[in-house]
Amino acid sequence: MEDDNKLVEERREKLRALREKGQAFPNDWRSADRAADLAARFGALDKAALEAKAATAKLAGRMMLKRVMGKASFATLQDGSGKIQIYVANDVAGEATHEAFKHWDLGDIVGVEGVLFKTNKGELTIQAKSLRLLVKALRPLPEKFHGLTDQEIRYRQRYVDLIVNPEVRSVFAARSKIVQSLRDTLIAEAYLEVETPMMQPIPGGAVARPFRTHHNALDMDLFLRIAPELYLKRLVVGGLERVFEINRNFRNEGMSPRHNPEFTMLEWYCAYQDVSYMVDLTEKLVRNAAQAAGGGTTATYQGKALDFGKPFARLPIPEAIRAQGIAGDLRDRKFLSQKLGAMGVEHKNDQGWGALQLMLFEAVAEKHLIEPTFVTDYPAEVSPLARRSDRDPDVVDRFELFIDAKEIANGFSELNDPEDQAERFREQAAKKDSGDAEAMHYDADYIRALEHGLPPTAGAGLGVDRLVMLLTDSASIRDVILFPQMRPE
């Protein structure tokens, strides 16, 4: 720490000297080129061919390496696209410019203009005709920025992480492509992108503990959005028959490699369709995203091969449980309670067989769902917004997509019976009154919207962060969120 403070003070001294000479942070530099584009255009040419072209370049970047010699020096500049070498010599840039360059530091942002050439080792290089210091970096770049002990620093100082770790930049470039693919796929299916409130008087659309805030002018408490679902379905009531939103959600829950209190979801709804349509479209969205991220339909996640090209498996919850050697009545509360108790899974006396069956599935079957698998036949008790199945009213027309034992998407035929929905809201409200902080509120305005008539509708939500994790081989959700939530330093 003492050494770092000394280096910072030395750099501050250099900045003071620059200020004495004039504007220390100029804003009149305009780059004409990017490092990656220069490599694509000229990287394959040999030394003679490049010399014959007499190509020039003008760009700016952060100085990452520097080798100072007598009358000439080399440095590596990094811009947003990649890196390129520069050559600074007395006979071209001028002795005064070269001398000033020798005192610049790694991390400084430098503008260079000159002629492209190839070194004897074949490296594309800009011979600096002119050189300017655009930004003096007061803090040095870390010499070693890898390993578990630096994880906290990487997440807290993402700006440094992005500077020194090119693989991190590639993850977020892939994330952008994945999000754009999701958007493009839905727009091609005639969906309309919309925006819904992030501050809501009643948090709805999911079973989760919300964050609370206060609006001073209205003197009322509001909740940060836990899901946009109920607002998106209000739009379907209003006649927007195909809508989607790529949205930030906020859930006041614990943090883990799969959970961040602020996260990104894609939700979409389609009138006059059912859960089977939504399963097919979800599979298409994931497959297209895989191709956008990596150019193919296969990926490796933490050493496991995933194939998004073949049809995704379909598996009802009871079958998933029985596949793990559990025989018995999976709707018998006593049987389910005994199984959970034997495994040390805590549960409550007021939970019905549906909640206990889901807990048993999560305990014994979920961890085995590595390849993309649609899990179906969810109990109505744990699905307060889904339509009951016509073949069995105790279950709903719902699916969850699991990949590598992670829930990636959740969808169903929407419940559009206002009286059934009102009764389920009342059941949720009773649970909240009895101490369940994650249970839903009773949303009277949403019931009023349903009473105007929600068409038969299918809807789904997809966890963007978890999908990006899978498609970029990232072990933690913090690796795919630019600024994950952290404890105060």
XYZ file of C-alpha atoms in Angstrom:
489
model
C 0.000 0.000 0.000
C 2.837 2.388 0.855
C 4.470 1.666 -2.514
C 1.161 2.361 -4.292
C 0.768 5.664 -2.478
C 4.280 6.630 -3.478
C 3.577 5.813 -7.142
C 0.330 7.795 -7.065
C 2.118 10.812 -5.597
C 4.816 10.601 -8.280
C 2.136 10.609 -10.946
C 0.360 13.533 -9.303
C 3.645 15.438 -9.487
C 3.802 14.737 -13.250
C 0.208 15.937 -13.604
C 1.025 19.179 -11.770
C 3.858 19.767 -14.240
C 1.493 19.178 -17.137
C -1.035 21.643 -15.734
C 1.661 24.307 -15.564
C 2.224 23.905 -19.311
C -1.445 24.252 -20.266
C -4.466 21.999 -20.691
C -3.609 18.685 -19.039
C -6.757 16.907 -20.268
C -7.198 17.889 -23.941
C -10.433 17.023 -25.734
C -9.552 17.789 -29.343
C -8.172 14.376 -30.371
C -10.221 12.447 -32.934
C -9.198 8.890 -33.761
C -9.614 7.728 -37.335
C -8.770 4.055 -36.819
C -9.171 1.143 -34.403
C -6.567 -1.478 -33.563
C -8.662 -4.478 -34.621
C -9.588 -2.888 -37.941
C -5.927 -2.172 -38.726
C -5.028 -5.777 -37.907
C -7.810 -7.057 -40.178
C -6.817 -4.824 -43.077
C -3.028 -5.008 -42.894
C -2.068 -7.814 -40.542
C -1.652 -10.438 -43.269
C 0.612 -8.296 -45.503
C 4.303 -8.950 -45.444
C 6.828 -6.229 -44.682
C 7.459 -5.210 -48.287
C 3.788 -5.187 -49.290
C 2.864 -3.023 -46.336
C 5.719 -0.622 -47.044
C 4.532 -0.272 -50.632
C 1.059 0.769 -49.432
C 2.456 3.554 -47.219
C -0.662 3.238 -45.093
C -1.171 5.688 -42.243
C -3.085 5.343 -38.982
C -4.410 7.629 -36.261
C -5.747 6.212 -33.031
C -5.705 6.528 -29.273
C -5.401 3.940 -26.551
C -4.200 3.086 -23.089
C -0.489 2.304 -22.822
C -0.163 -1.279 -21.538
C 3.521 -2.026 -22.231
C 6.582 0.151 -22.806
C 10.194 -0.602 -23.723
C 12.430 2.464 -23.598
C 15.734 2.398 -25.443
C 18.212 5.072 -26.449
C 16.960 6.837 -29.521
C 13.873 4.657 -30.061
C 11.208 2.999 -27.944
C 8.298 0.590 -28.346
C 4.932 0.612 -26.596
C 1.612 -1.229 -26.833
C -1.611 0.744 -26.966
C -4.993 -0.818 -26.191
C -8.218 0.677 -27.476
C -11.737 -0.710 -27.250
C -11.117 -3.194 -30.046
C -7.671 -4.605 -29.221
C -3.980 -3.788 -29.090
C -1.366 -2.432 -31.478
C 2.322 -1.687 -31.137
C 3.797 1.780 -31.662
C 7.400 2.783 -32.388
C 8.721 6.138 -31.193
C 12.051 7.335 -32.581
C 14.007 10.575 -32.405
C 14.411 10.857 -36.167
C 10.648 10.745 -36.918
C 8.732 11.863 -33.829
C 11.413 14.274 -32.736
C 13.838 14.132 -29.829
C 11.673 16.321 -27.566
C 8.580 14.189 -28.131
C 10.508 10.989 -27.513
C 12.029 12.390 -24.351
C 8.596 13.352 -23.031
C 7.268 9.894 -23.932
C 9.952 8.251 -21.797
C 8.372 9.814 -18.703
C 4.836 8.697 -19.473
C 3.475 5.785 -17.438
C 1.635 2.556 -18.059
C -2.073 3.273 -17.951
C -1.731 6.700 -19.573
C -4.005 7.307 -22.566
C -1.990 8.269 -25.636
C -2.843 9.470 -29.127
C -0.558 8.442 -31.991
C -0.436 9.210 -35.707
C 2.010 7.735 -38.190
C 2.854 5.180 -40.859
C 2.203 1.443 -40.530
C 5.086 -0.988 -40.922
C 6.086 -4.514 -39.946
C 8.951 -5.185 -37.563
C 11.549 -7.858 -38.316
C 9.453 -10.187 -36.136
C 6.416 -9.458 -38.289
C 4.421 -7.365 -35.787
C 2.150 -4.658 -37.188
C 3.375 -1.350 -35.778
C 2.674 2.375 -36.086
C 5.794 4.486 -36.481
C 4.821 7.593 -34.551
C 5.067 10.822 -36.507
C 3.163 12.667 -33.778
C 2.348 11.606 -30.241
C 0.175 13.199 -27.529
C -0.567 12.456 -23.920
C -4.351 12.703 -23.671
C -4.955 11.497 -20.111
C -2.517 11.138 -17.240
C -3.436 8.026 -15.197
C -2.832 8.736 -11.532
C -3.176 5.159 -10.358
C -0.894 2.381 -11.628
C -2.309 -0.739 -13.214
C -1.952 -3.871 -11.073
C 1.001 -6.072 -11.925
C -0.863 -9.238 -10.970
C -4.591 -9.315 -11.376
C -5.482 -12.998 -11.359
C -6.479 -15.606 -8.825
C -9.148 -16.149 -6.229
C -7.731 -13.594 -3.807
C -8.396 -10.829 -6.345
C -12.028 -11.754 -7.108
C -13.412 -9.077 -4.802
C -11.187 -6.429 -6.387
C -12.209 -7.522 -9.874
C -15.910 -7.092 -9.106
C -15.511 -3.857 -7.131
C -13.146 -2.261 -9.653
C -14.672 -3.593 -12.853
C -13.056 -0.737 -14.755
C -9.614 -2.145 -13.909
C -10.805 -5.691 -14.608
C -11.864 -4.640 -18.111
C -8.565 -2.858 -18.741
C -6.261 -5.733 -17.860
C -8.306 -8.853 -18.632
C -9.328 -9.068 -22.299
C -11.341 -12.246 -21.650
C -13.659 -10.219 -19.413
C -14.355 -7.789 -22.249
C -15.158 -10.740 -24.502
C -17.750 -12.013 -21.988
C -19.618 -8.732 -22.045
C -19.333 -8.465 -25.824
C -20.953 -11.912 -25.986
C -23.634 -10.782 -23.530
C -24.531 -7.915 -25.842
C -24.868 -10.330 -28.771
C -27.048 -12.677 -26.706
C -29.407 -9.891 -25.645
C -29.624 -8.620 -29.214
C -30.395 -12.137 -30.444
C -33.264 -12.473 -27.948
C -34.642 -9.137 -29.106
C -34.258 -9.935 -32.805
C -35.931 -13.358 -32.474
C -39.022 -11.888 -30.820
C -39.260 -8.936 -33.195
C -39.122 -11.407 -36.101
C -42.136 -13.125 -34.489
C -44.065 -9.807 -34.540
C -43.604 -8.984 -30.848
C -43.607 -5.358 -29.695
C -40.939 -4.225 -27.218
C -42.414 -2.221 -24.331
C -41.416 -0.748 -20.960
C -43.289 -1.129 -17.668
C -42.845 0.563 -14.252
C -39.848 -0.263 -12.091
C -41.464 1.354 -9.047
C -44.808 -0.221 -8.239
C -47.426 0.279 -5.508
C -47.901 -3.499 -5.305
C -45.034 -5.884 -6.165
C -46.388 -8.717 -8.283
C -45.641 -11.288 -10.941
C -43.381 -13.474 -8.808
C -43.015 -14.983 -5.369
C -40.181 -12.935 -3.864
C -39.325 -10.454 -1.117
C -39.263 -6.938 -2.611
C -37.165 -3.853 -1.929
C -39.142 -0.930 -0.497
C -38.626 2.764 -1.239
C -40.559 5.955 -0.520
C -41.918 8.664 -2.813
C -41.728 11.961 -0.940
C -44.106 14.044 -3.074
C -46.857 11.435 -2.899
C -45.890 10.422 0.648
C -46.301 6.755 -0.196
C -44.217 3.609 -0.123
C -43.364 1.943 -3.426
C -41.677 -1.327 -4.263
C -38.949 -2.002 -6.780
C -40.142 -4.385 -9.463
C -39.769 -8.097 -8.769
C -41.241 -8.956 -12.195
C -43.040 -7.063 -15.002
C -45.588 -9.849 -15.557
C -48.791 -8.262 -14.309
C -48.158 -5.030 -16.221
C -47.334 -6.878 -19.429
C -50.571 -8.871 -19.164
C -52.475 -5.613 -18.603
C -51.125 -4.583 -22.026
C -52.439 -7.797 -23.581
C -55.843 -6.942 -22.082
C -55.488 -3.575 -23.826
C -54.969 -5.191 -27.224
C -51.165 -5.369 -27.509
C -51.314 -9.053 -28.318
C -47.566 -9.793 -28.516
C -45.319 -7.888 -26.113
C -41.903 -8.344 -24.535
C -39.609 -6.491 -22.168
C -35.927 -6.929 -21.360
C -36.082 -5.705 -17.816
C -34.184 -5.194 -14.583
C -35.759 -6.915 -11.580
C -34.944 -6.449 -7.893
C -35.423 -9.144 -5.280
C -34.396 -8.736 -1.653
C -32.866 -12.180 -1.308
C -29.542 -13.803 -0.562
C -26.593 -13.747 -2.931
C -24.902 -16.787 -4.448
C -23.115 -17.771 -7.675
C -26.623 -17.885 -9.235
C -28.277 -14.953 -7.458
C -27.783 -11.193 -7.491
C -30.435 -8.903 -5.981
C -30.516 -6.898 -9.232
C -30.760 -9.007 -12.372
C -31.997 -9.006 -15.972
C -35.007 -10.919 -17.265
C -36.688 -11.268 -20.609
C -40.476 -11.655 -20.344
C -42.831 -12.062 -23.273
C -46.567 -12.729 -23.760
C -48.629 -13.849 -26.721
C -52.418 -13.820 -27.027
C -54.240 -16.846 -28.462
C -51.396 -19.259 -27.745
C -50.729 -21.849 -25.041
C -47.852 -23.373 -23.103
C -46.826 -25.726 -25.921
C -46.240 -22.760 -28.240
C -44.241 -21.075 -25.499
C -42.044 -24.158 -25.009
C -41.185 -24.191 -28.718
C -40.441 -20.455 -28.810
C -38.281 -20.659 -25.685
C -36.211 -23.407 -27.280
C -35.798 -21.252 -30.396
C -34.716 -18.238 -28.332
C -32.054 -20.223 -26.479
C -30.752 -21.929 -29.625
C -30.486 -18.628 -31.499
C -28.709 -17.028 -28.535
C -26.188 -19.879 -28.455
C -25.431 -19.326 -32.121
C -25.075 -15.574 -31.589
C -22.660 -16.080 -28.692
C -20.413 -18.738 -30.173
C -21.346 -19.290 -33.785
C -22.747 -22.791 -33.189
C -25.266 -24.796 -31.194
C -22.851 -26.491 -28.799
C -21.097 -25.072 -25.762
C -18.978 -26.252 -22.865
C -19.915 -25.096 -19.396
C -17.519 -25.821 -16.528
C -16.294 -28.947 -18.312
C -19.755 -30.204 -19.329
C -20.789 -30.381 -22.984
C -24.165 -28.824 -23.789
C -26.003 -29.384 -27.072
C -28.574 -26.734 -28.001
C -29.020 -28.070 -31.520
C -31.062 -31.179 -30.719
C -34.674 -31.019 -29.420
C -34.807 -30.223 -25.709
C -36.093 -32.991 -23.424
C -39.579 -32.788 -21.830
C -39.999 -34.219 -18.311
C -43.007 -34.040 -15.918
C -42.109 -33.433 -12.263
C -43.456 -36.820 -11.056
C -41.367 -38.675 -13.645
C -38.274 -36.696 -12.661
C -38.772 -37.715 -9.023
C -39.465 -41.375 -9.798
C -36.369 -41.510 -11.998
C -34.370 -41.071 -8.785
C -35.800 -44.281 -7.307
C -38.657 -42.793 -5.278
C -41.863 -44.835 -5.465
C -45.118 -43.927 -3.754
C -48.046 -41.553 -3.959
C -46.536 -38.193 -4.915
C -49.767 -36.428 -3.918
C -49.847 -37.944 -0.433
C -48.772 -35.222 1.948
C -47.731 -37.696 4.667
C -45.540 -39.684 2.251
C -43.905 -36.537 0.877
C -43.309 -35.154 4.376
C -41.624 -38.377 5.467
C -39.314 -38.363 2.412
C -38.351 -34.747 2.979
C -37.820 -35.323 6.685
C -35.540 -38.285 5.997
C -33.407 -36.018 3.793
C -33.320 -33.238 6.355
C -35.352 -30.827 4.220
C -37.279 -28.411 6.427
C -40.953 -27.876 5.621
C -44.073 -26.513 7.285
C -47.252 -28.199 8.444
C -49.486 -25.841 6.469
C -47.877 -26.678 3.128
C -49.957 -28.808 0.786
C -48.830 -31.753 -1.286
C -48.039 -29.465 -4.226
C -45.458 -27.441 -2.324
C -43.956 -30.595 -0.800
C -43.778 -32.333 -4.178
C -41.888 -29.367 -5.636
C -39.489 -29.393 -2.673
C -38.850 -33.123 -3.221
C -38.178 -32.485 -6.914
C -35.702 -29.737 -6.026
C -33.992 -32.001 -3.494
C -33.560 -35.165 -5.581
C -34.045 -34.441 -9.290
C -33.058 -30.897 -10.186
C -29.301 -31.496 -9.870
C -29.456 -34.193 -12.578
C -30.908 -31.899 -15.267
C -27.706 -31.045 -17.160
C -28.825 -31.113 -20.804
C -31.586 -28.619 -21.727
C -34.798 -30.021 -20.223
C -38.332 -28.638 -19.993
C -39.860 -29.709 -16.674
C -43.689 -29.761 -16.719
C -46.781 -30.617 -14.645
C -46.258 -28.147 -11.816
C -48.767 -28.234 -8.940
C -51.301 -25.392 -8.924
C -50.398 -24.620 -5.308
C -46.970 -23.290 -6.335
C -48.147 -21.585 -9.534
C -50.508 -18.751 -8.544
C -50.531 -17.074 -11.963
C -50.776 -20.130 -14.235
C -53.873 -21.656 -15.837
C -55.093 -24.967 -14.454
C -54.734 -27.926 -16.798
C -57.928 -29.118 -18.470
C -56.868 -32.739 -17.899
C -56.041 -32.247 -14.207
C -57.078 -29.114 -12.270
C -54.543 -29.810 -9.496
C -51.667 -29.040 -11.881
C -51.121 -26.139 -14.259
C -50.010 -25.697 -17.849
C -46.513 -24.635 -16.911
C -42.882 -25.419 -17.705
C -39.464 -24.508 -16.378
C -36.358 -24.890 -18.529
C -33.337 -26.320 -16.719
C -29.793 -26.377 -18.089
C -26.881 -27.561 -15.933
C -29.317 -27.799 -13.003
C -30.087 -24.080 -13.327
C -33.574 -22.735 -13.901
C -33.227 -20.662 -17.068
C -36.842 -19.998 -18.045
C -40.358 -20.294 -16.650
C -43.551 -20.144 -18.699
C -47.178 -21.129 -18.743
C -50.639 -20.706 -20.148
C -51.781 -17.614 -18.307
C -54.626 -17.678 -15.821
C -57.298 -15.435 -17.343
C -60.234 -16.384 -15.103
C -60.591 -13.313 -12.829
C -62.485 -15.185 -10.106
C -59.925 -18.012 -9.952
C -57.101 -15.439 -9.926
C -58.798 -13.462 -7.141
C -59.084 -16.613 -5.035
C -55.398 -17.450 -5.556
C -54.428 -13.895 -4.619
C -56.457 -14.310 -1.432
C -54.579 -17.542 -0.672
C -51.276 -15.741 -1.223
C -52.378 -12.807 0.938
C -53.292 -15.231 3.737
C -49.787 -16.719 3.561
C -48.304 -13.218 3.735
C -50.462 -12.408 6.757
C -49.177 -15.577 8.429
C -45.560 -14.482 7.994
C -44.505 -15.540 4.457
C -42.535 -12.480 3.307
C -42.282 -13.811 -0.269
C -46.008 -14.437 -0.817
C -47.895 -12.201 -3.242
C -50.103 -9.237 -2.402
C -53.720 -9.001 -3.490
C -53.678 -6.791 -6.598
C -57.187 -5.404 -7.044
C -56.344 -3.399 -10.168
C -54.980 -6.486 -11.898
C -58.220 -8.325 -11.085
C -60.121 -5.376 -12.555
C -58.018 -5.676 -15.723
C -58.832 -9.395 -15.971
C -62.512 -8.586 -15.561
C -62.260 -6.615 -18.804
C -61.112 -9.857 -20.445
C -57.602 -11.252 -20.945
C -57.507 -13.314 -24.159
C -56.212 -16.885 -23.909
C -52.523 -16.075 -23.494
C -49.168 -17.774 -23.072
C -46.236 -16.096 -21.359
C -42.696 -16.805 -20.235
C -39.684 -15.307 -18.516
C -36.025 -16.094 -19.192
C -33.087 -15.298 -16.923
C -30.677 -13.390 -19.136
C -27.783 -13.480 -16.659
C -27.964 -17.247 -16.192
C -28.174 -17.817 -19.938
C -25.095 -15.636 -20.444
C -23.298 -17.636 -17.734
C -23.929 -20.857 -19.656
C -22.981 -19.480 -23.064
C -19.762 -17.799 -21.860
C -18.623 -20.563 -19.465
C -18.812 -18.180 -16.493
C -18.915 -19.843 -13.069
C -20.640 -17.016 -11.198
C -23.429 -14.583 -11.995
C -21.035 -11.857 -10.844
C -18.870 -12.659 -13.865
C -21.658 -11.629 -16.270
C -23.008 -8.549 -14.446
C -20.804 -5.529 -14.948
C -21.403 -4.132 -11.478
C -22.665 -6.875 -9.151
C -23.917 -6.052 -5.680
C -21.118 -6.070 -3.069
C -20.772 -5.443 0.626
C -19.302 -2.002 1.468
C -15.505 -1.950 1.538
